[in-house]
PDB file of C-alpha atoms and ligand atoms in Angstrom:
ATOM      1  CA  MET A   1     -30.266  -9.063  15.874  1.00 42.00           C
ATOM      2  CA  THR A   2     -29.113 -12.646  15.199  1.00 42.00           C
ATOM      3  CA  ASN A   3     -26.685 -14.387  17.567  1.00 45.00           C
ATOM      4  CA  LYS A   4     -23.925 -14.213  14.984  1.00 44.00           C
ATOM      5  CA  LEU A   5     -24.289 -10.439  14.575  1.00 41.00           C
ATOM      6  CA  LYS A   6     -24.402  -9.952  18.348  1.00 43.00           C
ATOM      7  CA  THR A   7     -21.120 -11.870  18.671  1.00 41.00           C
ATOM      8  CA  THR A   8     -19.475  -9.721  15.990  1.00 47.00           C
ATOM      9  CA  ALA A   9     -20.575  -6.500  17.676  1.00 46.00           C
ATOM     10  CA  LEU A  10     -19.324  -7.722  21.054  1.00 47.00           C
ATOM     11  CA  HIS A  11     -16.056  -8.764  19.488  1.00 54.00           C
ATOM     12  CA  TYR A  12     -15.403  -5.269  18.104  1.00 51.00           C
ATOM     13  CA  HIS A  13     -16.298  -3.747  21.443  1.00 53.00           C
ATOM     14  CA  ASP A  14     -13.876  -6.065  23.244  1.00 58.00           C
ATOM     15  CA  ILE A  15     -10.966  -5.116  20.962  1.00 61.00           C
ATOM     16  CA  ASN A  16     -11.361  -1.355  21.299  1.00 74.00           C
ATOM     17  CA  PRO A  17     -14.587   0.372  22.382  1.00 74.00           C
ATOM     18  CA  GLU A  18     -13.534   3.639  20.750  1.00 74.00           C
ATOM     19  CA  ILE A  19     -12.895   2.026  17.362  1.00 73.00           C
ATOM     20  CA  SER A  20     -16.163   0.138  17.742  1.00 69.00           C
ATOM     21  CA  GLU A  21     -18.085   3.366  18.348  1.00 68.00           C
ATOM     22  CA  PHE A  22     -16.288   5.055  15.467  1.00 64.00           C
ATOM     23  CA  LEU A  23     -17.162   2.214  13.065  1.00 66.00           C
ATOM     24  CA  SER A  24     -20.787   2.327  14.167  1.00 66.00           C
ATOM     25  CA  MET A  25     -21.108   5.576  12.219  1.00 72.00           C
ATOM     26  CA  ALA A  26     -20.568   3.255   9.266  1.00 82.00           C
ATOM     27  CA  THR A  27     -22.807   4.617   6.523  1.00 84.00           C
ATOM     28  CA  GLU A  28     -21.909   8.248   7.043  1.00 87.00           C
ATOM     29  CA  TYR A  29     -18.247   7.302   7.300  1.00 88.00           C
ATOM     30  CA  ARG A  30     -18.270   5.125   4.153  1.00 90.00           C
ATOM     31  CA  GLU A  31     -19.927   7.898   2.163  1.00 92.00           C
ATOM     32  CA  MET A  32     -17.343  10.384   3.321  1.00 94.00           C
ATOM     33  CA  MET A  33     -14.498   8.001   2.398  1.00 95.00           C
ATOM     34  CA  MET A  34     -16.065   7.475  -1.028  1.00 96.00           C
ATOM     35  CA  ARG A  35     -15.976  11.261  -1.540  1.00 96.00           C
ATOM     36  CA  TYR A  36     -12.280  11.339  -0.577  1.00 97.00           C
ATOM     37  CA  GLU A  37     -11.522   8.416  -2.939  1.00 97.00           C
ATOM     38  CA  CYS A  38     -13.123  10.455  -5.740  1.00 98.00           C
ATOM     39  CA  ALA A  39     -11.080  13.526  -4.789  1.00 98.00           C
ATOM     40  CA  LEU A  40      -7.920  11.398  -5.026  1.00 98.00           C
ATOM     41  CA  LEU A  41      -8.935  10.339  -8.536  1.00 98.00           C
ATOM     42  CA  GLU A  42      -9.405  13.982  -9.550  1.00 98.00           C
ATOM     43  CA  ILE A  43      -5.980  15.028  -8.264  1.00 98.00           C
ATOM     44  CA  LYS A  44      -4.169  11.992  -9.688  1.00 98.00           C
ATOM     45  CA  THR A  45      -5.743  12.646 -13.093  1.00 98.00           C
ATOM     46  CA  LYS A  46      -4.628  16.279 -12.997  1.00 98.00           C
ATOM     47  CA  LEU A  47      -1.072  15.208 -12.168  1.00 98.00           C
ATOM     48  CA  GLU A  48      -1.017  12.565 -14.897  1.00 97.00           C
ATOM     49  CA  VAL A  49      -2.313  15.080 -17.445  1.00 97.00           C
ATOM     50  CA  LEU A  50       0.492  17.510 -16.543  1.00 97.00           C
ATOM     51  CA  ASN A  51       3.090  14.751 -16.749  1.00 96.00           C
ATOM     52  CA  ASN A  52       1.809  13.531 -20.135  1.00 96.00           C
ATOM     53  CA  GLU A  53       1.735  17.034 -21.572  1.00 94.00           C
ATOM     54  CA  ILE A  54       5.293  17.820 -20.448  1.00 92.00           C
ATOM     55  CA  SER A  55       6.588  14.454 -21.674  1.00 93.00           C
ATOM     56  CA  VAL A  56       5.219  15.142 -25.175  1.00 93.00           C
ATOM     57  CA  ARG A  57       6.209  18.830 -25.356  1.00 89.00           C
ATOM     58  CA  TYR A  58       9.610  18.705 -23.673  1.00 84.00           C
ATOM     59  CA  ARG A  59      10.449  14.996 -23.907  1.00 84.00           C
ATOM     60  CA  ARG A  60      10.991  14.502 -20.185  1.00 86.00           C
ATOM     61  CA  ASN A  61       8.868  13.268 -17.288  1.00 90.00           C
ATOM     62  CA  PRO A  62       8.855  15.601 -14.269  1.00 94.00           C
ATOM     63  CA  ILE A  63       6.969  12.978 -12.251  1.00 97.00           C
ATOM     64  CA  ASP A  64       8.572   9.592 -11.638  1.00 97.00           C
ATOM     65  CA  PHE A  65       5.586   8.072  -9.875  1.00 96.00           C
ATOM     66  CA  ILE A  66       2.516   8.863  -7.816  1.00 98.00           C
ATOM     67  CA  LYS A  67       1.319   7.083  -4.685  1.00 97.00           C
ATOM     68  CA  SER A  68      -1.955   7.695  -2.903  1.00 97.00           C
ATOM     69  CA  ARG A  69      -3.675   6.565   0.234  1.00 97.00           C
ATOM     70  CA  ILE A  70      -6.745   7.110   2.364  1.00 97.00           C
ATOM     71  CA  LYS A  71      -5.916   7.541   6.050  1.00 96.00           C
ATOM     72  CA  THR A  72      -6.849   4.522   8.179  1.00 95.00           C
ATOM     73  CA  PRO A  73      -9.523   4.833  10.935  1.00 90.00           C
ATOM     74  CA  GLN A  74      -6.821   4.118  13.556  1.00 93.00           C
ATOM     75  CA  SER A  75      -4.635   6.921  12.239  1.00 95.00           C
ATOM     76  CA  ILE A  76      -7.588   9.346  12.078  1.00 95.00           C
ATOM     77  CA  LEU A  77      -8.560   8.516  15.685  1.00 93.00           C
ATOM     78  CA  LYS A  78      -4.980   8.954  16.885  1.00 94.00           C
ATOM     79  CA  LYS A  79      -4.692  12.372  15.227  1.00 96.00           C
ATOM     80  CA  MET A  80      -8.070  13.584  16.554  1.00 96.00           C
ATOM     81  CA  LYS A  81      -7.215  12.466  20.087  1.00 94.00           C
ATOM     82  CA  ARG A  82      -3.828  14.182  19.859  1.00 95.00           C
ATOM     83  CA  GLN A  83      -5.536  17.412  18.783  1.00 95.00           C
ATOM     84  CA  GLY A  84      -8.325  17.079  21.403  1.00 96.00           C
ATOM     85  CA  ILE A  85     -11.092  16.965  18.776  1.00 95.00           C
ATOM     86  CA  ASP A  86     -14.403  15.130  19.420  1.00 93.00           C
ATOM     87  CA  VAL A  87     -14.574  12.026  17.258  1.00 87.00           C
ATOM     88  CA  THR A  88     -17.505  12.599  14.871  1.00 88.00           C
ATOM     89  CA  VAL A  89     -17.679  12.153  11.112  1.00 88.00           C
ATOM     90  CA  GLU A  90     -18.423  15.879  10.766  1.00 90.00           C
ATOM     91  CA  ASN A  91     -15.275  16.763  12.725  1.00 94.00           C
ATOM     92  CA  VAL A  92     -13.141  14.451  10.601  1.00 94.00           C
ATOM     93  CA  GLU A  93     -14.067  16.434   7.484  1.00 93.00           C
ATOM     94  CA  LYS A  94     -13.766  19.756   9.271  1.00 94.00           C
ATOM     95  CA  HIS A  95     -10.439  19.291  11.072  1.00 96.00           C
ATOM     96  CA  ILE A  96      -8.383  16.556   9.418  1.00 96.00           C
ATOM     97  CA  ASN A  97      -6.752  17.815   6.250  1.00 97.00           C
ATOM     98  CA  ASP A  98      -4.947  14.672   5.160  1.00 97.00           C
ATOM     99  CA  ILE A  99      -7.689  12.023   4.915  1.00 97.00           C
ATOM    100  CA  ALA A 100      -6.902  11.825   1.203  1.00 98.00           C
ATOM    101  CA  GLY A 101      -3.175  11.932   0.502  1.00 98.00           C
ATOM    102  CA  VAL A 102      -1.201  11.933  -2.730  1.00 98.00           C
ATOM    103  CA  ARG A 103       2.577  11.615  -2.852  1.00 98.00           C
ATOM    104  CA  VAL A 104       4.290  12.826  -6.003  1.00 98.00           C
ATOM    105  CA  ILE A 105       7.848  11.660  -6.561  1.00 98.00           C
ATOM    106  CA  CYS A 106      10.102  13.680  -8.872  1.00 97.00           C
ATOM    107  CA  SER A 107      13.737  13.259  -9.905  1.00 96.00           C
ATOM    108  CA  PHE A 108      14.715  16.922  -9.550  1.00 97.00           C
ATOM    109  CA  ILE A 109      13.990  19.659  -6.981  1.00 97.00           C
ATOM    110  CA  ASP A 110      12.929  22.188  -9.672  1.00 96.00           C
ATOM    111  CA  ASP A 111      10.260  19.764 -10.892  1.00 96.00           C
ATOM    112  CA  ILE A 112       8.680  19.794  -7.426  1.00 98.00           C
ATOM    113  CA  TYR A 113       8.121  23.559  -7.595  1.00 98.00           C
ATOM    114  CA  GLU A 114       7.021  23.388 -11.235  1.00 96.00           C
ATOM    115  CA  ILE A 115       4.383  20.752 -10.511  1.00 97.00           C
ATOM    116  CA  ALA A 116       3.176  22.694  -7.435  1.00 98.00           C
ATOM    117  CA  ARG A 117       2.957  25.899  -9.489  1.00 98.00           C
ATOM    118  CA  MET A 118       1.098  24.315 -12.405  1.00 97.00           C
ATOM    119  CA  LEU A 119      -1.404  22.660 -10.094  1.00 98.00           C
ATOM    120  CA  SER A 120      -1.992  25.841  -8.064  1.00 98.00           C
ATOM    121  CA  CYS A 121      -2.719  27.781 -11.286  1.00 97.00           C
ATOM    122  CA  GLN A 122      -5.698  25.573 -12.215  1.00 98.00           C
ATOM    123  CA  ASP A 123      -8.872  27.537 -11.638  1.00 97.00           C
ATOM    124  CA  ASP A 124     -10.774  24.717  -9.939  1.00 98.00           C
ATOM    125  CA  ILE A 125      -8.008  24.209  -7.373  1.00 98.00           C
ATOM    126  CA  THR A 126      -7.937  26.212  -4.148  1.00 98.00           C
ATOM    127  CA  VAL A 127      -4.684  26.105  -2.219  1.00 98.00           C
ATOM    128  CA  ILE A 128      -5.576  26.036   1.483  1.00 98.00           C
ATOM    129  CA  LYS A 129      -2.107  25.652   2.986  1.00 98.00           C
ATOM    130  CA  VAL A 130       1.511  25.177   1.906  1.00 98.00           C
ATOM    131  CA  LYS A 131       4.368  23.863   4.068  1.00 98.00           C
ATOM    132  CA  ASP A 132       7.727  24.010   2.346  1.00 98.00           C
ATOM    133  CA  TYR A 133       9.915  21.564   4.255  1.00 98.00           C
ATOM    134  CA  ILE A 134      12.497  21.817   1.436  1.00 98.00           C
ATOM    135  CA  LYS A 135      13.306  25.483   2.013  1.00 98.00           C
ATOM    136  CA  ASN A 136      12.644  24.978   5.748  1.00 98.00           C
ATOM    137  CA  PRO A 137      13.578  21.371   6.608  1.00 98.00           C
ATOM    138  CA  LYS A 138      12.375  19.921   9.894  1.00 98.00           C
ATOM    139  CA  PRO A 139      15.057  19.704  12.642  1.00 97.00           C
ATOM    140  CA  ASN A 140      15.313  15.922  12.059  1.00 96.00           C
ATOM    141  CA  GLY A 141      16.211  16.528   8.372  1.00 98.00           C
ATOM    142  CA  TYR A 142      12.777  15.807   6.829  1.00 98.00           C
ATOM    143  CA  ARG A 143      12.335  17.476   3.434  1.00 98.00           C
ATOM    144  CA  SER A 144       9.201  17.549   1.297  1.00 98.00           C
ATOM    145  CA  TYR A 145       6.795  20.102  -0.192  1.00 98.00           C
ATOM    146  CA  HIS A 146       3.291  19.843   1.300  1.00 98.00           C
ATOM    147  CA  MET A 147       0.100  21.374  -0.033  1.00 98.00           C
ATOM    148  CA  ILE A 148      -3.456  21.095   1.193  1.00 98.00           C
ATOM    149  CA  VAL A 149      -5.725  21.798  -1.764  1.00 98.00           C
ATOM    150  CA  GLU A 150      -9.455  21.766  -2.282  1.00 98.00           C
ATOM    151  CA  VAL A 151     -10.859  20.265  -5.475  1.00 98.00           C
ATOM    152  CA  PRO A 152     -14.530  20.145  -6.518  1.00 98.00           C
ATOM    153  CA  VAL A 153     -15.955  16.686  -7.072  1.00 97.00           C
ATOM    154  CA  PHE A 154     -19.137  16.326  -9.146  1.00 97.00           C
ATOM    155  CA  PHE A 155     -21.618  13.760  -7.796  1.00 95.00           C
ATOM    156  CA  SER A 156     -25.069  12.798  -9.138  1.00 95.00           C
ATOM    157  CA  ASP A 157     -26.820  15.623  -7.298  1.00 92.00           C
ATOM    158  CA  SER A 158     -24.131  17.936  -5.975  1.00 93.00           C
ATOM    159  CA  LYS A 159     -20.704  19.474  -6.351  1.00 96.00           C
ATOM    160  CA  THR A 160     -18.579  19.069  -3.222  1.00 96.00           C
ATOM    161  CA  PRO A 161     -15.231  20.727  -2.517  1.00 97.00           C
ATOM    162  CA  MET A 162     -12.891  18.096  -1.035  1.00 97.00           C
ATOM    163  CA  LYS A 163      -9.524  18.529   0.672  1.00 98.00           C
ATOM    164  CA  VAL A 164      -6.483  16.541  -0.451  1.00 98.00           C
ATOM    165  CA  GLU A 165      -2.962  16.636   0.971  1.00 98.00           C
ATOM    166  CA  ILE A 166      -0.268  16.561  -1.700  1.00 98.00           C
ATOM    167  CA  GLN A 167       3.309  15.764  -0.698  1.00 98.00           C
ATOM    168  CA  ILE A 168       5.844  16.426  -3.461  1.00 98.00           C
ATOM    169  CA  ARG A 169       9.456  15.299  -3.023  1.00 98.00           C
ATOM    170  CA  THR A 170      12.452  13.859  -4.842  1.00 98.00           C
ATOM    171  CA  ILE A 171      13.213  10.128  -5.047  1.00 98.00           C
ATOM    172  CA  ALA A 172      16.037  10.666  -2.550  1.00 98.00           C
ATOM    173  CA  MET A 173      13.846  12.599  -0.086  1.00 98.00           C
ATOM    174  CA  ASP A 174      11.203   9.890  -0.390  1.00 98.00           C
ATOM    175  CA  PHE A 175      13.746   7.140   0.297  1.00 97.00           C
ATOM    176  CA  TRP A 176      14.917   8.985   3.432  1.00 98.00           C
ATOM    177  CA  ALA A 177      11.375   9.690   4.707  1.00 97.00           C
ATOM    178  CA  SER A 178      10.189   6.095   4.227  1.00 94.00           C
ATOM    179  CA  GLU A 179      13.234   4.634   5.956  1.00 94.00           C
ATOM    180  CA  GLU A 180      13.262   7.207   8.776  1.00 93.00           C
ATOM    181  CA  HIS A 181       9.648   6.378   9.561  1.00 85.00           C
ATOM    182  CA  ASP A 182      10.398   2.627   9.788  1.00 85.00           C
ATOM    183  CA  LEU A 183      13.813   2.819  11.461  1.00 84.00           C
ATOM    184  CA  LYS A 184      12.551   5.077  14.269  1.00 78.00           C
ATOM    185  CA  TYR A 185      10.102   2.503  15.594  1.00 74.00           C
ATOM    186  CA  LYS A 186      11.971  -0.729  14.761  1.00 77.00           C
ATOM    187  CA  ASN A 187      14.053  -1.410  17.879  1.00 75.00           C
ATOM    188  CA  GLU A 188      13.273   0.264  21.193  1.00 76.00           C
ATOM    189  CA  ASN A 189      16.663  -0.842  22.605  1.00 77.00           C
ATOM    190  CA  ALA A 190      18.642   1.016  19.929  1.00 79.00           C
ATOM    191  CA  ASP A 191      20.527   4.222  20.780  1.00 84.00           C
ATOM    192  CA  MET A 192      17.955   6.665  19.375  1.00 85.00           C
ATOM    193  CA  HIS A 193      20.146   9.720  19.859  1.00 89.00           C
ATOM    194  CA  GLU A 194      22.873   8.163  17.685  1.00 90.00           C
ATOM    195  CA  ILE A 195      20.364   6.986  15.066  1.00 91.00           C
ATOM    196  CA  GLU A 196      18.682  10.400  14.842  1.00 93.00           C
ATOM    197  CA  LYS A 197      22.095  12.041  14.437  1.00 95.00           C
ATOM    198  CA  GLU A 198      23.017   9.673  11.590  1.00 95.00           C
ATOM    199  CA  LEU A 199      19.637  10.142   9.942  1.00 96.00           C
ATOM    200  CA  LEU A 200      20.113  13.915  10.027  1.00 97.00           C
ATOM    201  CA  GLU A 201      23.553  13.544   8.427  1.00 98.00           C
ATOM    202  CA  CYS A 202      22.053  11.312   5.714  1.00 98.00           C
ATOM    203  CA  ALA A 203      19.279  13.854   5.065  1.00 98.00           C
ATOM    204  CA  ASN A 204      21.911  16.581   4.590  1.00 98.00           C
ATOM    205  CA  ASP A 205      23.998  14.345   2.287  1.00 98.00           C
ATOM    206  CA  ILE A 206      20.893  13.509   0.274  1.00 98.00           C
ATOM    207  CA  ASN A 207      20.155  17.215  -0.077  1.00 98.00           C
ATOM    208  CA  LYS A 208      23.675  17.835  -1.409  1.00 98.00           C
ATOM    209  CA  ILE A 209      23.207  15.074  -4.007  1.00 98.00           C
ATOM    210  CA  ASP A 210      19.786  16.473  -5.020  1.00 98.00           C
ATOM    211  CA  LEU A 211      21.347  19.932  -5.502  1.00 98.00           C
ATOM    212  CA  ARG A 212      24.271  18.527  -7.511  1.00 98.00           C
ATOM    213  CA  MET A 213      21.942  16.521  -9.760  1.00 97.00           C
ATOM    214  CA  GLN A 214      19.859  19.676 -10.309  1.00 97.00           C
ATOM    215  CA  HIS A 215      23.046  21.584 -11.174  1.00 96.00           C
ATOM    216  CA  ILE A 216      24.059  18.925 -13.735  1.00 96.00           C
ATOM    217  CA  ARG A 217      20.601  18.994 -15.293  1.00 93.00           C
ATOM    218  CA  ASP A 218      20.673  22.808 -15.515  1.00 93.00           C
ATOM    219  CA  LYS A 219      23.975  22.636 -17.423  1.00 92.00           C
ATOM    220  CA  VAL A 220      22.691  19.955 -19.814  1.00 90.00           C
ATOM    221  CA  TYR A 221      19.413  21.749 -20.568  1.00 84.00           C
ATOM    222  CA  LYS A 222      20.934  25.257 -20.797  1.00 80.00           C
ATOM    223  CA  ASN A 223      21.850  25.049 -24.471  1.00 71.00           C
ATOM    224  CA  LEU A 224      18.964  22.920 -25.679  1.00 68.00           C
TER     225      LEU A 224
HETATM  226  P1  0O2 B 301       0.866   9.307   7.425  1.00 93.92           P
HETATM  227  O1  0O2 B 301       0.801   7.865   7.752  1.00 93.92           O
HETATM  228  O2  0O2 B 301       1.989   9.639   6.468  1.00 93.92           O
HETATM  229  O3  0O2 B 301      -0.437   9.893   7.012  1.00 93.92           O
HETATM  230  P2  0O2 B 301      -1.721  19.698   9.262  1.00 93.92           P
HETATM  231  O4  0O2 B 301      -1.955  18.853   8.044  1.00 93.92           O
HETATM  232  O5  0O2 B 301      -1.131  21.025   8.944  1.00 93.92           O
HETATM  233  O6  0O2 B 301      -2.939  19.757  10.135  1.00 93.92           O
HETATM  234  P3  0O2 B 301       0.312  17.800  10.042  1.00 93.92           P
HETATM  235  O7  0O2 B 301      -0.488  16.569   9.827  1.00 93.92           O
HETATM  236  O8  0O2 B 301       1.302  17.787  11.186  1.00 93.92           O
HETATM  237  O9  0O2 B 301      -0.650  19.038  10.224  1.00 93.92           O
HETATM  238  O10 0O2 B 301       1.016  18.165   8.675  1.00 93.92           O
HETATM  239  P4  0O2 B 301       2.447  18.082   8.050  1.00 93.92           P
HETATM  240  O11 0O2 B 301       3.547  18.323   9.003  1.00 93.92           O
HETATM  241  O12 0O2 B 301       2.360  18.975   6.847  1.00 93.92           O
HETATM  242  O13 0O2 B 301       2.552  16.600   7.486  1.00 93.92           O
HETATM  243  C1  0O2 B 301       2.381  15.440   8.192  1.00 93.92           C
HETATM  244  C2  0O2 B 301       2.759  14.294   7.264  1.00 93.92           C
HETATM  245  O14 0O2 B 301       4.026  14.585   6.666  1.00 93.92           O
HETATM  246  C3  0O2 B 301       2.959  13.012   8.038  1.00 93.92           C
HETATM  247  O15 0O2 B 301       1.770  12.313   8.037  1.00 93.92           O
HETATM  248  C4  0O2 B 301       4.050  12.307   7.241  1.00 93.92           C
HETATM  249  O16 0O2 B 301       3.510  11.677   6.094  1.00 93.92           O
HETATM  250  C5  0O2 B 301       4.904  13.469   6.761  1.00 93.92           C
HETATM  251  N1  0O2 B 301       5.945  13.842   7.735  1.00 93.92           N
HETATM  252  C6  0O2 B 301       5.998  14.992   8.459  1.00 93.92           C
HETATM  253  N2  0O2 B 301       7.090  15.026   9.220  1.00 93.92           N
HETATM  254  C7  0O2 B 301       7.760  13.883   8.985  1.00 93.92           C
HETATM  255  C8  0O2 B 301       8.996  13.339   9.486  1.00 93.92           C
HETATM  256  O17 0O2 B 301       9.675  13.916  10.324  1.00 93.92           O
HETATM  257  N3  0O2 B 301       9.370  12.116   9.007  1.00 93.92           N
HETATM  258  C9  0O2 B 301       8.641  11.427   8.089  1.00 93.92           C
HETATM  259  N4  0O2 B 301       9.091  10.243   7.686  1.00 93.92           N
HETATM  260  N5  0O2 B 301       7.459  11.911   7.605  1.00 93.92           N
HETATM  261  C10 0O2 B 301       7.028  13.119   8.050  1.00 93.92           C
HETATM  262  P5  0O2 B 301       1.302  11.446   9.277  1.00 93.92           P
HETATM  263  O18 0O2 B 301      -0.057  11.888   9.672  1.00 93.92           O
HETATM  264  O19 0O2 B 301       2.351  11.487  10.338  1.00 93.92           O
HETATM  265  O20 0O2 B 301       1.243   9.975   8.803  1.00 93.92           O
END
């Protein structure tokens, strides 16, 4: 090992020995992440195909936009430690369902269920788990429709089923969730009880607006 490489390795170790050890499984880890990146592409393509088809047939777009991300090593480590799972590449694939995540943002609540239904019907998709935080919001007011699905990805010499987490929500729910996440950790001196109370009220107001907008759309589309 050259001096320069030795210094780099020491540097990583100094910052965080656990992250250093985790990154040392580099090749295996990079290959796994490549597989998840490919799974994201598969799911995003499926969603775009559905959106294009509906926009041509019914002249409306159920999906406003799609975001995707691969979970960071820090976030994976944190989750595995919280769940008491040994940190190995094999365990990441086995136990962490949301390494690959897609967020689908719709204008209307009905579109969320329509997209979820159309995706679930596809014969190469296996739905592993559904959490409906719209029908059953979290106590803090969080609303979103979550699915863990498995999609086959075709590589040069194999076909591998890969898990992807899909979160489907309205623009308003997405605005609330993004801000709640940031506001909660912004100022440790703030009165958290008061802030959580206000956030819950906002989540309930947002839900009322989403339901009213859905109602208006139902009336407009009824006689078309
Ligand atoms: P990040 O950075 O978004 O990835 P499971 O998948 O069933 O093993 P988990 O992970 O608890 O268990 O699943 P859940 O509850 O279906 O979804 C977790 C993800 O939903 C979170 O990911 C957030 O993205 C989102 N989420 C859940 N609850 C809340 C909430 O109260 N507020 C906000 N803003 N987002 C929430 P991560 O891993 O926390 O982070």
